[in-house]
Short mmCIF file of C-alpha atoms in Angstrom, two decimals:
data_model
loop_
_atom_site.label_atom_id
_atom_site.label_comp_id
_atom_site.label_asym_id
_atom_site.label_seq_id
_atom_site.Cartn_x
_atom_site.Cartn_y
_atom_site.Cartn_z
CA ARG A 1 0.00 0.00 0.00
CA LEU A 2 1.29 3.41 -1.00
CA ARG A 3 -0.08 6.54 0.58
CA PHE A 4 0.18 10.03 -0.84
CA ARG A 5 -0.72 13.25 0.92
CA HIS A 6 -1.72 16.49 -0.76
CA VAL A 7 -0.12 19.31 1.23
CA ALA A 8 -2.04 22.58 1.27
CA ALA A 9 -0.22 25.83 0.68
CA ASP A 10 -0.63 27.01 4.26
CA ASP A 11 1.16 24.01 5.75
CA ARG A 12 4.55 24.88 7.18
CA LEU A 13 7.11 23.64 4.68
CA GLY A 14 9.98 25.67 6.10
CA ALA A 15 11.12 29.28 5.83
CA PRO A 16 11.95 30.75 2.41
CA MET A 17 15.61 31.09 1.51
CA ILE A 18 17.52 33.70 -0.49
CA ARG A 19 21.16 33.96 -1.51
CA ARG A 20 23.32 36.45 0.37
CA ASP A 21 27.07 36.74 -0.10
CA GLY A 22 27.13 33.44 -1.95
CA ALA A 23 25.24 31.49 0.71
CA LEU A 24 21.61 30.49 1.17
CA VAL A 25 20.03 31.95 4.30
CA GLU A 26 16.56 31.61 5.79
CA VAL A 27 14.48 34.78 5.84
CA SER A 28 10.92 35.84 6.56
CA TRP A 29 8.35 35.87 3.78
CA ASP A 30 8.37 39.68 3.85
CA GLU A 31 12.14 39.67 3.27
CA ALA A 32 11.82 37.08 0.52
CA VAL A 33 9.22 39.09 -1.39
CA ALA A 34 11.22 42.30 -0.85
CA ALA A 35 14.23 40.55 -2.38
CA ALA A 36 12.06 39.46 -5.33
CA VAL A 37 10.91 43.05 -5.83
CA ALA A 38 14.51 44.26 -5.76
CA GLY A 39 15.39 41.59 -8.30
CA LEU A 40 12.61 42.76 -10.60
CA ARG A 41 13.88 46.32 -10.44
CA ALA A 42 17.47 45.26 -11.12
CA ALA A 43 16.67 42.85 -13.96
CA GLY A 44 16.94 45.56 -16.59
CA THR A 45 14.64 44.04 -19.22
CA GLU A 46 12.41 46.40 -21.18
CA LEU A 47 9.17 44.97 -19.80
CA LEU A 48 10.35 44.99 -16.20
CA ALA A 49 11.72 48.48 -16.62
CA VAL A 50 8.26 49.68 -17.65
CA VAL A 51 6.59 47.77 -14.81
CA SER A 52 9.01 48.93 -12.13
CA ALA A 53 8.82 52.52 -13.31
CA ARG A 54 5.05 52.58 -12.88
CA LEU A 55 4.61 50.56 -9.70
CA THR A 56 5.64 51.30 -6.15
CA ASN A 57 7.40 48.71 -3.99
CA GLU A 58 4.09 48.10 -2.22
CA GLU A 59 2.33 47.45 -5.55
CA LEU A 60 5.10 45.10 -6.71
CA TYR A 61 4.91 43.34 -3.35
CA ALA A 62 1.15 42.88 -3.79
CA MET A 63 1.72 41.59 -7.33
CA CYS A 64 4.21 38.96 -6.10
CA VAL A 65 1.77 37.74 -3.45
CA PHE A 66 -1.11 37.71 -5.95
CA ILE A 67 0.90 35.75 -8.53
CA PHE A 68 1.77 33.16 -5.90
CA MET A 69 -1.85 32.79 -4.81
CA ALA A 70 -3.38 32.89 -8.30
CA GLY A 71 -0.69 30.91 -10.07
CA HIS A 72 0.20 28.26 -7.52
CA GLU A 73 -2.33 27.63 -4.79
CA THR A 74 -5.40 27.63 -7.03
CA THR A 75 -3.82 25.09 -9.39
CA THR A 76 -2.63 22.72 -6.67
CA ASN A 77 -6.04 22.91 -5.00
CA GLY A 78 -7.71 22.23 -8.34
CA ILE A 79 -5.59 19.12 -8.85
CA ALA A 80 -6.49 17.77 -5.41
CA SER A 81 -10.20 18.51 -5.80
CA GLY A 82 -10.21 16.99 -9.28
CA VAL A 83 -8.56 13.79 -8.05
CA LEU A 84 -11.09 13.62 -5.22
CA ALA A 85 -13.97 13.92 -7.69
CA LEU A 86 -12.48 11.20 -9.89
CA LEU A 87 -11.99 8.79 -7.00
CA ARG A 88 -15.51 9.42 -5.74
CA ASN A 89 -16.76 8.62 -9.25
CA PRO A 90 -14.73 5.57 -10.30
CA ASP A 91 -16.75 5.15 -13.49
CA GLN A 92 -15.50 8.55 -14.63
CA TYR A 93 -11.92 7.69 -13.64
CA ALA A 94 -12.12 4.48 -15.67
CA ARG A 95 -13.57 6.43 -18.58
CA PHE A 96 -10.68 8.88 -18.47
CA ILE A 97 -8.04 6.15 -18.21
CA GLU A 98 -9.47 4.40 -21.28
CA ASN A 99 -9.34 7.51 -23.48
CA GLN A 100 -7.17 10.26 -22.04
CA ASP A 101 -6.59 12.11 -25.31
CA GLU A 102 -10.29 12.57 -25.93
CA MET A 103 -11.44 13.13 -22.36
CA VAL A 104 -8.70 15.27 -20.76
CA GLY A 105 -10.23 18.59 -21.83
CA GLY A 106 -13.64 17.60 -20.53
CA LEU A 107 -12.15 16.35 -17.29
CA VAL A 108 -10.32 19.62 -16.65
CA ASP A 109 -13.41 21.73 -17.29
CA GLU A 110 -15.67 19.50 -15.22
CA ALA A 111 -13.21 19.44 -12.32
CA LEU A 112 -13.10 23.24 -12.40
CA ARG A 113 -16.89 23.47 -12.50
CA TYR A 114 -17.57 20.80 -9.90
CA GLU A 115 -15.18 22.15 -7.24
CA SER A 116 -14.15 25.64 -8.29
CA PRO A 117 -10.75 26.51 -6.73
CA VAL A 118 -11.96 30.11 -6.38
CA PRO A 119 -15.62 29.90 -5.29
CA ARG A 120 -16.27 33.62 -5.11
CA ALA A 121 -15.20 36.98 -6.53
CA VAL A 122 -15.74 40.54 -5.36
CA ARG A 123 -16.65 43.46 -7.60
CA ARG A 124 -17.71 47.07 -7.07
CA ALA A 125 -20.71 48.49 -8.87
CA ASN A 126 -19.77 51.50 -11.02
CA GLU A 127 -23.39 52.58 -11.34
CA ASP A 128 -26.80 51.86 -9.84
CA LEU A 129 -27.94 48.39 -10.87
CA LEU A 130 -31.05 46.26 -10.60
CA ILE A 131 -30.31 42.53 -10.71
CA GLY A 132 -32.88 39.87 -9.93
CA GLY A 133 -35.18 42.47 -8.42
CA LYS A 134 -32.46 43.65 -6.03
CA SER A 135 -31.21 47.23 -6.05
CA ILE A 136 -27.42 47.63 -5.97
CA PRO A 137 -26.30 51.27 -5.42
CA ALA A 138 -23.22 52.58 -7.20
CA GLY A 139 -20.08 52.04 -5.12
CA SER A 140 -21.44 48.92 -3.43
CA HIS A 141 -19.29 45.83 -3.19
CA VAL A 142 -20.89 42.70 -4.63
CA VAL A 143 -19.83 39.16 -3.76
CA LEU A 144 -20.24 36.82 -6.72
CA MET A 145 -20.60 33.17 -5.72
CA LEU A 146 -18.89 31.44 -8.63
CA GLY A 147 -19.17 28.02 -7.03
CA ALA A 148 -22.95 28.39 -6.77
CA ALA A 149 -23.19 29.64 -10.35
CA ASN A 150 -21.31 26.54 -11.48
CA ARG A 151 -24.04 24.38 -9.92
CA ASP A 152 -26.91 26.37 -11.49
CA PRO A 153 -29.42 23.77 -12.78
CA ASP A 154 -30.64 26.23 -15.42
CA GLN A 155 -27.18 26.14 -16.98
CA PHE A 156 -25.96 22.66 -16.05
CA PRO A 157 -28.37 19.69 -16.17
CA ASN A 158 -27.83 17.44 -13.12
CA PRO A 159 -25.33 19.96 -11.68
CA ASP A 160 -24.32 17.72 -8.75
CA CYS A 161 -23.32 14.94 -11.14
CA PHE A 162 -19.61 14.76 -12.03
CA ASP A 163 -19.56 14.12 -15.78
CA ILE A 164 -16.28 14.51 -17.67
CA ALA A 165 -18.17 14.40 -20.99
CA ARG A 166 -20.43 17.33 -20.07
CA ARG A 167 -21.13 19.55 -23.07
CA PRO A 168 -21.52 22.45 -23.12
CA ASN A 169 -19.62 23.37 -19.97
CA ARG A 170 -19.53 27.14 -19.69
CA HIS A 171 -18.32 27.25 -16.11
CA LEU A 172 -17.18 30.44 -14.39
CA ALA A 173 -14.14 29.05 -12.56
CA PHE A 174 -11.96 31.64 -14.34
CA GLY A 175 -14.46 34.46 -14.16
CA PHE A 176 -15.96 36.09 -17.23
CA GLY A 177 -15.51 39.05 -19.53
CA LEU A 178 -12.99 41.79 -18.78
CA HIS A 179 -11.76 40.05 -15.61
CA PHE A 180 -11.34 36.59 -17.13
CA CYS A 181 -8.27 34.95 -15.59
CA LEU A 182 -5.12 35.68 -17.60
CA GLY A 183 -3.61 32.37 -16.49
CA ALA A 184 -6.59 30.24 -17.51
CA GLN A 185 -4.88 28.41 -20.37
CA LEU A 186 -1.74 27.72 -18.34
CA ALA A 187 -3.82 26.40 -15.44
CA LYS A 188 -5.77 24.09 -17.76
CA ILE A 189 -2.55 22.75 -19.25
CA GLU A 190 -1.12 22.10 -15.77
CA LEU A 191 -4.29 20.35 -14.61
CA GLY A 192 -4.38 18.23 -17.75
CA ILE A 193 -0.75 17.15 -17.32
CA ALA A 194 -1.31 16.29 -13.66
CA PHE A 195 -4.44 14.23 -14.33
CA ARG A 196 -2.72 12.35 -17.17
CA VAL A 197 0.32 11.48 -15.07
CA ILE A 198 -1.78 10.35 -12.12
CA ALA A 199 -3.99 8.17 -14.32
CA LYS A 200 -0.97 6.63 -16.06
CA GLN A 201 1.03 5.95 -12.91
CA PHE A 202 -1.84 5.01 -10.58
CA PRO A 203 -4.78 3.52 -12.49
CA ASN A 204 -5.83 1.69 -9.32
CA LEU A 205 -5.80 4.75 -7.08
CA ARG A 206 -8.48 5.01 -4.41
CA LEU A 207 -9.30 7.08 -1.34
CA ALA A 208 -7.61 5.88 1.85
CA GLY A 209 -10.08 7.51 4.24
CA ALA A 210 -13.64 8.79 4.25
CA GLU A 211 -13.05 11.94 6.29
CA LEU A 212 -12.00 15.13 4.49
CA ASP A 213 -10.73 18.32 6.03
CA TRP A 214 -11.35 21.53 4.06
CA LYS A 215 -9.76 24.88 4.80
CA PRO A 216 -12.34 27.02 6.68
CA VAL A 217 -12.19 30.04 4.36
CA MET A 218 -14.51 31.47 1.71
CA GLY A 219 -11.94 32.83 -0.73
CA ILE A 220 -10.58 29.49 -1.91
CA ARG A 221 -11.85 25.94 -2.07
CA ALA A 222 -9.01 23.84 -0.72
CA LEU A 223 -8.48 20.51 0.94
CA LYS A 224 -6.05 20.55 3.84
CA ASN A 225 -4.99 17.09 2.76
CA LEU A 226 -6.09 14.23 0.54
CA ILE A 227 -4.87 10.77 1.50
CA VAL A 228 -5.06 8.14 -1.21
CA GLU A 229 -3.56 4.72 -1.84
CA ASP A 230 -2.67 2.46 -4.73
CA ALA A 231 -4.84 -0.62 -4.39
CA GLU A 232 -2.24 -2.71 -6.24
CA LYS A 233 0.64 -1.99 -3.84
#
């Protein structure tokens, strides 16, 4: 029996390290991001020169944190949630294993719809709005529940069913319109690669425990851990 544990991004994996005077030293996360900002300013490329000229250190700091959250944690959480959905629906896992080339795109989209890594978004109304009979004054902040929208039965027949062949699948895991996620295609490629490798290496994978522990936050949908085993080992 082999056991694998998905480690969430907030688990303590050790302090970050940067190079000083030719040696690696442990630093705080604030120091690490400050060093990254300094590196961006010193890089000298045309693009970074434009970026660094227009952004303050605080804005660059916020960008570094945002890139880490949007480009790393959401993808790792999406992989874990997708594997969980597959193992809870072994018929879909078998279907994917049998025809990965044809089904990988559908699997990625369905995994994103079924357990959206980012279940909500926040926007500010630029003008007075009336939506669903509710008045939203200009300047109000609106919380958009993307996870709920992705289970809307008017858009998705049998929304609580995990179906990797679902078509159409116009989920909102990456948002919509002007604020559509810039990293959407990269994230889909990463998810597809991960699912392919897992299916190839562990076709007999199964859950090793019934209890799941989710992070108690609204901003992201993330398992604290996912323990699985290879039934053939």
